[in-house]
Amino acid sequence: MDLISDLANLVNSTLVFTTALIFGAMGGLFSERSGVFNIGIEGMMTGGAFAAAIATWYAEKAGYGAASPWLGLAAGIVCGIMISLLLAVAAVTLKANQAVVGVVINILAAAITLYLVKIIFNGAGDTDVLSDVYSKWAIPWLSDIPFFGKALFNTYPTTYMAYVLVPLCSYLLFKTPFGLRLRSVGEHPGASDTVGINVTKYRYIGVLISGLLAGMGGAAITLTTTGNFSHSTVSGQGFIALAAMIFGRWSPWGVFGATFFFGMAQALRNFVKLYDWSKDIPMEFLYMFPYVLTLLVLAGAVGKSVKGPAAAGEPYDPSKR
Amino acid sequence: MEQPVPVVELKGITKRFPGIVANDSINLQLRKGEIHALLGENGAGKSTLMSILFGLYQPDEGEIYVNGKRETIDGPGKAIKLGIGMVHQHFKLVHNFTVAENIVLGIEPRKGLSINYKQANGRVAELSEQYGLMVDPKALIQDITVGMQQRVEILKTLYRGAEILIFDEPTAVLTVQEIHELMQILRNLAAEGKSIILITHKLKEIMEVSDRVTVIRRGKVIDTLVTSETSESELAEKMVGRRVSFQLDQEKRAPGPALLQVRQLTVKGHDKGRNVLNDVSFEIRAGEIFGLAGVDGNGQHELVEALTGLRPIDGGSVLLGDIDMTRKSVRERMRAGIAQIPEDRQKHGLVLDFKVSENMVLTTYKDTRFGRGGFIDDKAVDEHSARLVQEFDVRTAGIHVPMRSLSGGNQQKAIIARELSRNPQLLIAVQPTRGLDIGAIEFVHERLLQAKNEGKAILLISYELDELYKMSDRIAVIFDGQIMGELDSEQVDDEKLGLMMAGNRLQEKGGGAA
């Protein structure tokens, strides 16, 4: 094994882990930029991962073959949107406490998905292993570039989507009228309201995009890294995505950097296993690594200077000045 | 001669809120190109009326005509379409957006799918030029002054093609210089054919800039007058509903013994470096109002905090009567008889989301008369509050509504009621009339004089010299944490105070003070 090739593998594997985090964090970004805290990203990702597994499994049985994971991805998106609708109705229309709704969504998603898995798979705690999941695509020409080809251009379709997603979100938020309005609603809804922008509408859009992306993120986990769904498929990646969103200061490129960092932490635990010296490190420590890192980053490196959208967390009440 | 159709006509507008009729069948006509002032005390219903015209509230009764056509204005979007723009008292600006982004928000010029920033910035610069507003389209709102932010609000309405502009208390947040500039801007706008409604309770501004004025009192239109045919005192009388004295009858009495003695008080800044109060000494006698003049930020806040116990004292001593207060806690000082009317009533004087009755006992709830054993006796609190509300004429829909629902003047009355009801020895009043209208100012001043006559010592800190002249027995000036000198109210003149406020020490007695 030579170092260059190891490094290329590490980056490649990092980006695979990063993919789900990018979708999750970008989902959180849209919601919070519109002024709604979305602690429920974890639950939406769980829903997406579950729906993807089930839909792909049925599609396989129905003989769709290589189209199955695409149907799974679509199912993940639909499921994510449906769960986010719950948050939108509760937090925007009914003005419920956003943190509480988010926590409820997380608990609900974890419980319902496991319950359904047990019903569908006769009491088993996880789904069958899927056979028609995504495989890596090597992009002609580009994948032949030394190092970069192996690191960047021989990967899953979902990861390619994540590549596109980052600049797309950045453009949408910072260059278009839609983005300007969405951000204004998250910063000062009173200002938006008095120039005739429908605050409720934009917050719904923000939250639903959030569900769409988180659902995709969950589906990406099932269809690339795990290959099936169980209670531990998502296991906190939604929260790591939120941490990445904060660490990335609510900007798409910042989020990309932060998710890469956390993705690397996950990839490293598999990477170190390749080396002999890692035999003495207990497995648990390696698995803890991404979460400990999340804590450290949020508590330390980020500090107090981090400020999210000014109006995030508050239901808009036009009568309060 | 036929009158042209008014650009806006309000007919019989009535708006009720729980417990109060904010607008009671109001009629108002706005002519093209005029500056029409809407005068009334805080809580008279001016802002409610204009919120109705701007579509933020729906009237319970009445009709709105714009350019002679009956309209239903169901939201700001509709108002904007009708050419009505509003410059809010609390600006509606997104702080981390640029000036241009704030202005074009909602009707952004486009290039393909993107915002056409070049066109947006250009158009803003153009409008800014046309009306002499001078703002930089690319500056961030958080980086520009309050006066500039207000111009951005004006540009927001102009960009949307507003022909009718509503200004809600536009001078409340401005400096004197900025007020002059705003008056000029208003004249320019009117000269360009815009029709302007100016909501205010400041008589000077009305006399200076308006063409006509409509006076509103307790939700009703009292009169509409041509400005050039009326006077400040007539307007004041119509606004308040009785004659207003601009002069107070000062009762000259011999002050009693020294109640508050401040000796060589020294306080270090939060960084523990520089002294923010340096060797400050003065005394206030019973039955005396001691005025403290000075430019904001010269140690006034620190002095108040040191006296009330919010900030530790690094040197010197504070005595109330003959008790040493220097190391006492806030509560001990309050119990000993120090009361305060804080500068920012909404931040430090009241809990806005608490009920009126709860606010009335914020400083006394631990008294045995309001409960024992860790429980609060709601009945006792309610009785006490009801009595204070009555006695101090606090206008509220009830003692169980949130303090937030009261107007600024009535919130201030509530604080004064609470603090004076404790029968303190020393009352510290910081900017007690800031943002209040004439009627409320008069009330506050009367109550302070009454407290003085009852033998209390009063420390009055104000940035308005007129107020200090009118109220104080003695006036001292603070500059950079030091007392520059002290004058009897008879010896005071603008020049001496001005010099001291700029950091010159008063010449020793016999020299300048004769």
PDB file of C-alpha atoms in Angstrom, chain B residues 174-372:
ATOM      1  CA  LEU B 174     -32.945  60.991  16.009  1.00  0.00           C
ATOM      2  CA  THR B 175     -30.353  63.471  17.177  1.00  0.00           C
ATOM      3  CA  VAL B 176     -31.033  67.194  16.914  1.00  0.00           C
ATOM      4  CA  GLN B 177     -28.975  67.459  13.752  1.00  0.00           C
ATOM      5  CA  GLU B 178     -30.741  64.499  12.187  1.00  0.00           C
ATOM      6  CA  ILE B 179     -34.119  66.022  13.042  1.00  0.00           C
ATOM      7  CA  HIS B 180     -33.219  69.159  11.086  1.00  0.00           C
ATOM      8  CA  GLU B 181     -32.235  67.038   8.123  1.00  0.00           C
ATOM      9  CA  LEU B 182     -35.431  65.026   8.326  1.00  0.00           C
ATOM     10  CA  MET B 183     -37.543  68.199   8.341  1.00  0.00           C
ATOM     11  CA  GLN B 184     -35.800  69.260   5.143  1.00  0.00           C
ATOM     12  CA  ILE B 185     -36.393  65.846   3.614  1.00  0.00           C
ATOM     13  CA  LEU B 186     -40.090  66.091   4.461  1.00  0.00           C
ATOM     14  CA  ARG B 187     -40.305  69.480   2.748  1.00  0.00           C
ATOM     15  CA  ASN B 188     -38.525  68.101  -0.324  1.00  0.00           C
ATOM     16  CA  LEU B 189     -40.930  65.183  -0.507  1.00  0.00           C
ATOM     17  CA  ALA B 190     -43.972  67.433  -0.246  1.00  0.00           C
ATOM     18  CA  ALA B 191     -42.527  69.734  -2.893  1.00  0.00           C
ATOM     19  CA  GLU B 192     -42.260  66.716  -5.211  1.00  0.00           C
ATOM     20  CA  GLY B 193     -45.984  66.202  -4.772  1.00  0.00           C
ATOM     21  CA  LYS B 194     -45.958  63.458  -2.142  1.00  0.00           C
ATOM     22  CA  SER B 195     -48.659  63.616   0.508  1.00  0.00           C
ATOM     23  CA  ILE B 196     -47.369  63.074   4.019  1.00  0.00           C
ATOM     24  CA  ILE B 197     -48.935  62.066   7.300  1.00  0.00           C
ATOM     25  CA  LEU B 198     -46.682  62.836  10.240  1.00  0.00           C
ATOM     26  CA  ILE B 199     -47.528  61.119  13.508  1.00  0.00           C
ATOM     27  CA  THR B 200     -46.000  62.924  16.452  1.00  0.00           C
ATOM     28  CA  HIS B 201     -46.557  64.376  19.875  1.00  0.00           C
ATOM     29  CA  LYS B 202     -43.887  67.016  19.506  1.00  0.00           C
ATOM     30  CA  LEU B 203     -45.429  70.446  19.041  1.00  0.00           C
ATOM     31  CA  LYS B 204     -42.295  72.184  17.827  1.00  0.00           C
ATOM     32  CA  GLU B 205     -41.964  69.861  14.853  1.00  0.00           C
ATOM     33  CA  ILE B 206     -45.592  70.312  13.932  1.00  0.00           C
ATOM     34  CA  MET B 207     -45.316  74.082  13.985  1.00  0.00           C
ATOM     35  CA  GLU B 208     -42.134  73.908  11.952  1.00  0.00           C
ATOM     36  CA  VAL B 209     -43.070  71.602   9.138  1.00  0.00           C
ATOM     37  CA  SER B 210     -46.774  70.782   8.840  1.00  0.00           C
ATOM     38  CA  ASP B 211     -49.516  72.417   6.772  1.00  0.00           C
ATOM     39  CA  ARG B 212     -52.454  71.130   8.749  1.00  0.00           C
ATOM     40  CA  VAL B 213     -52.808  69.234  11.980  1.00  0.00           C
ATOM     41  CA  THR B 214     -55.426  66.827  13.298  1.00  0.00           C
ATOM     42  CA  VAL B 215     -55.565  66.371  17.046  1.00  0.00           C
ATOM     43  CA  ILE B 216     -56.621  63.001  18.460  1.00  0.00           C
ATOM     44  CA  ARG B 217     -57.440  62.391  22.089  1.00  0.00           C
ATOM     45  CA  ARG B 218     -58.476  59.035  23.527  1.00  0.00           C
ATOM     46  CA  GLY B 219     -59.319  57.651  20.100  1.00  0.00           C
ATOM     47  CA  LYS B 220     -61.409  60.595  18.924  1.00  0.00           C
ATOM     48  CA  VAL B 221     -60.681  63.431  16.543  1.00  0.00           C
ATOM     49  CA  ILE B 222     -60.810  66.660  18.533  1.00  0.00           C
ATOM     50  CA  ASP B 223     -60.136  69.081  15.698  1.00  0.00           C
ATOM     51  CA  THR B 224     -58.354  69.656  12.414  1.00  0.00           C
ATOM     52  CA  LEU B 225     -56.540  72.981  12.185  1.00  0.00           C
ATOM     53  CA  VAL B 226     -54.419  74.910   9.731  1.00  0.00           C
ATOM     54  CA  THR B 227     -50.997  75.079  11.363  1.00  0.00           C
ATOM     55  CA  SER B 228     -50.348  78.710  10.537  1.00  0.00           C
ATOM     56  CA  GLU B 229     -53.574  79.702  12.291  1.00  0.00           C
ATOM     57  CA  THR B 230     -52.860  77.953  15.575  1.00  0.00           C
ATOM     58  CA  SER B 231     -50.276  77.984  18.339  1.00  0.00           C
ATOM     59  CA  GLU B 232     -48.348  75.512  20.448  1.00  0.00           C
ATOM     60  CA  SER B 233     -50.403  76.221  23.515  1.00  0.00           C
ATOM     61  CA  GLU B 234     -53.702  75.798  21.696  1.00  0.00           C
ATOM     62  CA  LEU B 235     -52.531  72.474  20.287  1.00  0.00           C
ATOM     63  CA  ALA B 236     -51.259  71.340  23.674  1.00  0.00           C
ATOM     64  CA  GLU B 237     -54.577  72.158  25.257  1.00  0.00           C
ATOM     65  CA  LYS B 238     -56.520  70.266  22.611  1.00  0.00           C
ATOM     66  CA  MET B 239     -54.193  67.301  22.864  1.00  0.00           C
ATOM     67  CA  VAL B 240     -54.268  66.967  26.634  1.00  0.00           C
ATOM     68  CA  GLY B 241     -57.817  68.190  27.125  1.00  0.00           C
ATOM     69  CA  ARG B 242     -57.008  70.886  29.641  1.00  0.00           C
ATOM     70  CA  ARG B 243     -54.694  73.827  30.012  1.00  0.00           C
ATOM     71  CA  VAL B 244     -51.064  72.820  30.232  1.00  0.00           C
ATOM     72  CA  SER B 245     -48.625  74.835  32.247  1.00  0.00           C
ATOM     73  CA  PHE B 246     -45.182  75.006  30.746  1.00  0.00           C
ATOM     74  CA  GLN B 247     -43.959  76.577  33.965  1.00  0.00           C
ATOM     75  CA  LEU B 248     -43.991  74.871  37.337  1.00  0.00           C
ATOM     76  CA  ASP B 249     -44.642  76.628  40.587  1.00  0.00           C
ATOM     77  CA  GLN B 250     -41.462  76.049  42.497  1.00  0.00           C
ATOM     78  CA  GLU B 251     -41.960  76.210  46.169  1.00  0.00           C
ATOM     79  CA  LYS B 252     -38.859  77.583  47.833  1.00  0.00           C
ATOM     80  CA  ARG B 253     -38.209  75.814  51.073  1.00  0.00           C
ATOM     81  CA  ALA B 254     -35.225  75.411  53.270  1.00  0.00           C
ATOM     82  CA  PRO B 255     -33.820  71.951  52.662  1.00  0.00           C
ATOM     83  CA  GLY B 256     -33.313  69.599  55.579  1.00  0.00           C
ATOM     84  CA  PRO B 257     -30.304  67.605  56.726  1.00  0.00           C
ATOM     85  CA  ALA B 258     -28.111  65.755  54.252  1.00  0.00           C
ATOM     86  CA  LEU B 259     -29.780  62.432  53.391  1.00  0.00           C
ATOM     87  CA  LEU B 260     -27.357  61.074  50.842  1.00  0.00           C
ATOM     88  CA  GLN B 261     -23.660  61.598  51.217  1.00  0.00           C
ATOM     89  CA  VAL B 262     -21.311  60.388  48.529  1.00  0.00           C
ATOM     90  CA  ARG B 263     -17.677  60.625  49.553  1.00  0.00           C
ATOM     91  CA  GLN B 264     -14.728  60.175  47.204  1.00  0.00           C
ATOM     92  CA  LEU B 265     -16.603  57.517  45.284  1.00  0.00           C
ATOM     93  CA  THR B 266     -14.382  55.614  42.889  1.00  0.00           C
ATOM     94  CA  VAL B 267     -15.480  52.865  40.536  1.00  0.00           C
ATOM     95  CA  LYS B 268     -13.316  50.995  38.089  1.00  0.00           C
ATOM     96  CA  GLY B 269     -14.499  49.974  34.635  1.00  0.00           C
ATOM     97  CA  HIS B 270     -15.447  46.400  33.809  1.00  0.00           C
ATOM     98  CA  ASP B 271     -11.938  45.753  32.548  1.00  0.00           C
ATOM     99  CA  LYS B 272     -10.657  46.945  35.949  1.00  0.00           C
ATOM    100  CA  GLY B 273      -8.347  49.375  34.250  1.00  0.00           C
ATOM    101  CA  ARG B 274      -9.540  52.951  34.075  1.00  0.00           C
ATOM    102  CA  ASN B 275     -11.674  54.634  36.732  1.00  0.00           C
ATOM    103  CA  VAL B 276     -15.129  55.289  35.335  1.00  0.00           C
ATOM    104  CA  LEU B 277     -15.955  57.281  38.467  1.00  0.00           C
ATOM    105  CA  ASN B 278     -13.141  59.183  40.013  1.00  0.00           C
ATOM    106  CA  ASP B 279     -13.288  60.731  43.466  1.00  0.00           C
ATOM    107  CA  VAL B 280     -16.923  61.792  43.169  1.00  0.00           C
ATOM    108  CA  SER B 281     -18.310  63.616  46.190  1.00  0.00           C
ATOM    109  CA  PHE B 282     -21.668  65.317  46.702  1.00  0.00           C
ATOM    110  CA  GLU B 283     -24.562  65.336  49.081  1.00  0.00           C
ATOM    111  CA  ILE B 284     -28.288  65.640  48.673  1.00  0.00           C
ATOM    112  CA  ARG B 285     -30.413  67.031  51.443  1.00  0.00           C
ATOM    113  CA  ALA B 286     -33.929  66.091  52.409  1.00  0.00           C
ATOM    114  CA  GLY B 287     -36.443  68.072  50.381  1.00  0.00           C
ATOM    115  CA  GLU B 288     -34.035  68.858  47.608  1.00  0.00           C
ATOM    116  CA  ILE B 289     -33.742  67.969  43.952  1.00  0.00           C
ATOM    117  CA  PHE B 290     -30.133  67.592  42.939  1.00  0.00           C
ATOM    118  CA  GLY B 291     -29.699  67.741  39.181  1.00  0.00           C
ATOM    119  CA  LEU B 292     -26.808  66.046  37.445  1.00  0.00           C
ATOM    120  CA  ALA B 293     -25.987  67.361  33.985  1.00  0.00           C
ATOM    121  CA  GLY B 294     -23.510  65.982  31.521  1.00  0.00           C
ATOM    122  CA  VAL B 295     -23.186  64.411  28.119  1.00  0.00           C
ATOM    123  CA  ASP B 296     -24.345  60.796  27.987  1.00  0.00           C
ATOM    124  CA  GLY B 297     -21.599  58.323  28.826  1.00  0.00           C
ATOM    125  CA  ASN B 298     -19.566  60.382  31.280  1.00  0.00           C
ATOM    126  CA  GLY B 299     -20.188  58.125  34.251  1.00  0.00           C
ATOM    127  CA  GLN B 300     -23.902  58.631  34.867  1.00  0.00           C
ATOM    128  CA  HIS B 301     -24.773  54.960  34.405  1.00  0.00           C
ATOM    129  CA  GLU B 302     -21.939  53.870  36.653  1.00  0.00           C
ATOM    130  CA  LEU B 303     -22.929  56.366  39.339  1.00  0.00           C
ATOM    131  CA  VAL B 304     -26.495  55.095  39.380  1.00  0.00           C
ATOM    132  CA  GLU B 305     -25.339  51.492  39.490  1.00  0.00           C
ATOM    133  CA  ALA B 306     -22.912  52.246  42.311  1.00  0.00           C
ATOM    134  CA  LEU B 307     -25.628  53.988  44.318  1.00  0.00           C
ATOM    135  CA  THR B 308     -28.207  51.255  43.815  1.00  0.00           C
ATOM    136  CA  GLY B 309     -25.752  48.440  44.473  1.00  0.00           C
ATOM    137  CA  LEU B 310     -25.622  46.936  40.998  1.00  0.00           C
ATOM    138  CA  ARG B 311     -21.917  47.664  40.670  1.00  0.00           C
ATOM    139  CA  PRO B 312     -19.258  47.182  43.334  1.00  0.00           C
ATOM    140  CA  ILE B 313     -17.631  50.291  44.742  1.00  0.00           C
ATOM    141  CA  ASP B 314     -13.851  50.333  44.529  1.00  0.00           C
ATOM    142  CA  GLY B 315     -13.197  53.296  46.756  1.00  0.00           C
ATOM    143  CA  GLY B 316     -14.953  55.889  48.895  1.00  0.00           C
ATOM    144  CA  SER B 317     -18.300  55.544  50.600  1.00  0.00           C
ATOM    145  CA  VAL B 318     -22.033  56.098  50.216  1.00  0.00           C
ATOM    146  CA  LEU B 319     -24.099  57.041  53.241  1.00  0.00           C
ATOM    147  CA  LEU B 320     -27.869  57.152  53.477  1.00  0.00           C
ATOM    148  CA  GLY B 321     -28.748  59.139  56.563  1.00  0.00           C
ATOM    149  CA  ASP B 322     -25.991  57.870  58.829  1.00  0.00           C
ATOM    150  CA  ILE B 323     -25.988  54.295  57.589  1.00  0.00           C
ATOM    151  CA  ASP B 324     -23.052  53.168  55.486  1.00  0.00           C
ATOM    152  CA  MET B 325     -24.410  51.675  52.254  1.00  0.00           C
ATOM    153  CA  THR B 326     -21.070  51.065  50.579  1.00  0.00           C
ATOM    154  CA  ARG B 327     -21.045  47.273  50.925  1.00  0.00           C
ATOM    155  CA  LYS B 328     -24.787  46.683  51.145  1.00  0.00           C
ATOM    156  CA  SER B 329     -26.675  44.525  48.665  1.00  0.00           C
ATOM    157  CA  VAL B 330     -29.289  45.831  46.255  1.00  0.00           C
ATOM    158  CA  ARG B 331     -32.153  44.597  48.412  1.00  0.00           C
ATOM    159  CA  GLU B 332     -30.678  46.030  51.599  1.00  0.00           C
ATOM    160  CA  ARG B 333     -30.380  49.384  49.900  1.00  0.00           C
ATOM    161  CA  MET B 334     -33.939  49.220  48.637  1.00  0.00           C
ATOM    162  CA  ARG B 335     -35.156  48.328  52.112  1.00  0.00           C
ATOM    163  CA  ALA B 336     -33.151  51.211  53.535  1.00  0.00           C
ATOM    164  CA  GLY B 337     -35.072  53.580  51.296  1.00  0.00           C
ATOM    165  CA  ILE B 338     -33.352  53.963  47.946  1.00  0.00           C
ATOM    166  CA  ALA B 339     -35.738  53.976  45.007  1.00  0.00           C
ATOM    167  CA  GLN B 340     -34.980  54.297  41.323  1.00  0.00           C
ATOM    168  CA  ILE B 341     -36.695  55.329  38.114  1.00  0.00           C
ATOM    169  CA  PRO B 342     -34.340  53.685  35.634  1.00  0.00           C
ATOM    170  CA  GLU B 343     -33.310  55.196  32.351  1.00  0.00           C
ATOM    171  CA  ASP B 344     -34.627  52.347  30.226  1.00  0.00           C
ATOM    172  CA  ARG B 345     -38.000  51.539  31.693  1.00  0.00           C
ATOM    173  CA  GLN B 346     -38.673  48.582  29.419  1.00  0.00           C
ATOM    174  CA  LYS B 347     -35.347  46.924  30.111  1.00  0.00           C
ATOM    175  CA  HIS B 348     -34.653  47.698  33.742  1.00  0.00           C
ATOM    176  CA  GLY B 349     -37.878  48.967  35.220  1.00  0.00           C
ATOM    177  CA  LEU B 350     -40.523  46.493  34.153  1.00  0.00           C
ATOM    178  CA  VAL B 351     -41.076  42.934  33.081  1.00  0.00           C
ATOM    179  CA  LEU B 352     -43.175  43.622  30.008  1.00  0.00           C
ATOM    180  CA  ASP B 353     -44.777  40.197  29.814  1.00  0.00           C
ATOM    181  CA  PHE B 354     -45.783  40.208  33.485  1.00  0.00           C
ATOM    182  CA  LYS B 355     -49.162  41.552  34.524  1.00  0.00           C
ATOM    183  CA  VAL B 356     -49.515  45.162  35.612  1.00  0.00           C
ATOM    184  CA  SER B 357     -50.281  43.984  39.142  1.00  0.00           C
ATOM    185  CA  GLU B 358     -47.124  41.858  39.273  1.00  0.00           C
ATOM    186  CA  ASN B 359     -45.021  44.742  38.041  1.00  0.00           C
ATOM    187  CA  MET B 360     -46.438  46.917  40.784  1.00  0.00           C
ATOM    188  CA  VAL B 361     -44.839  44.746  43.459  1.00  0.00           C
ATOM    189  CA  LEU B 362     -41.558  43.873  41.750  1.00  0.00           C
ATOM    190  CA  THR B 363     -39.592  45.732  44.405  1.00  0.00           C
ATOM    191  CA  THR B 364     -41.850  44.958  47.371  1.00  0.00           C
ATOM    192  CA  TYR B 365     -43.178  41.442  46.854  1.00  0.00           C
ATOM    193  CA  LYS B 366     -41.113  40.171  49.784  1.00  0.00           C
ATOM    194  CA  ASP B 367     -42.941  42.442  52.209  1.00  0.00           C
ATOM    195  CA  THR B 368     -45.044  40.569  54.722  1.00  0.00           C
ATOM    196  CA  ARG B 369     -48.088  42.488  53.562  1.00  0.00           C
ATOM    197  CA  PHE B 370     -47.908  40.701  50.197  1.00  0.00           C
ATOM    198  CA  GLY B 371     -47.578  37.219  51.551  1.00  0.00           C
ATOM    199  CA  ARG B 372     -45.921  34.887  53.970  1.00  0.00           C
TER     200      ARG B 372
END
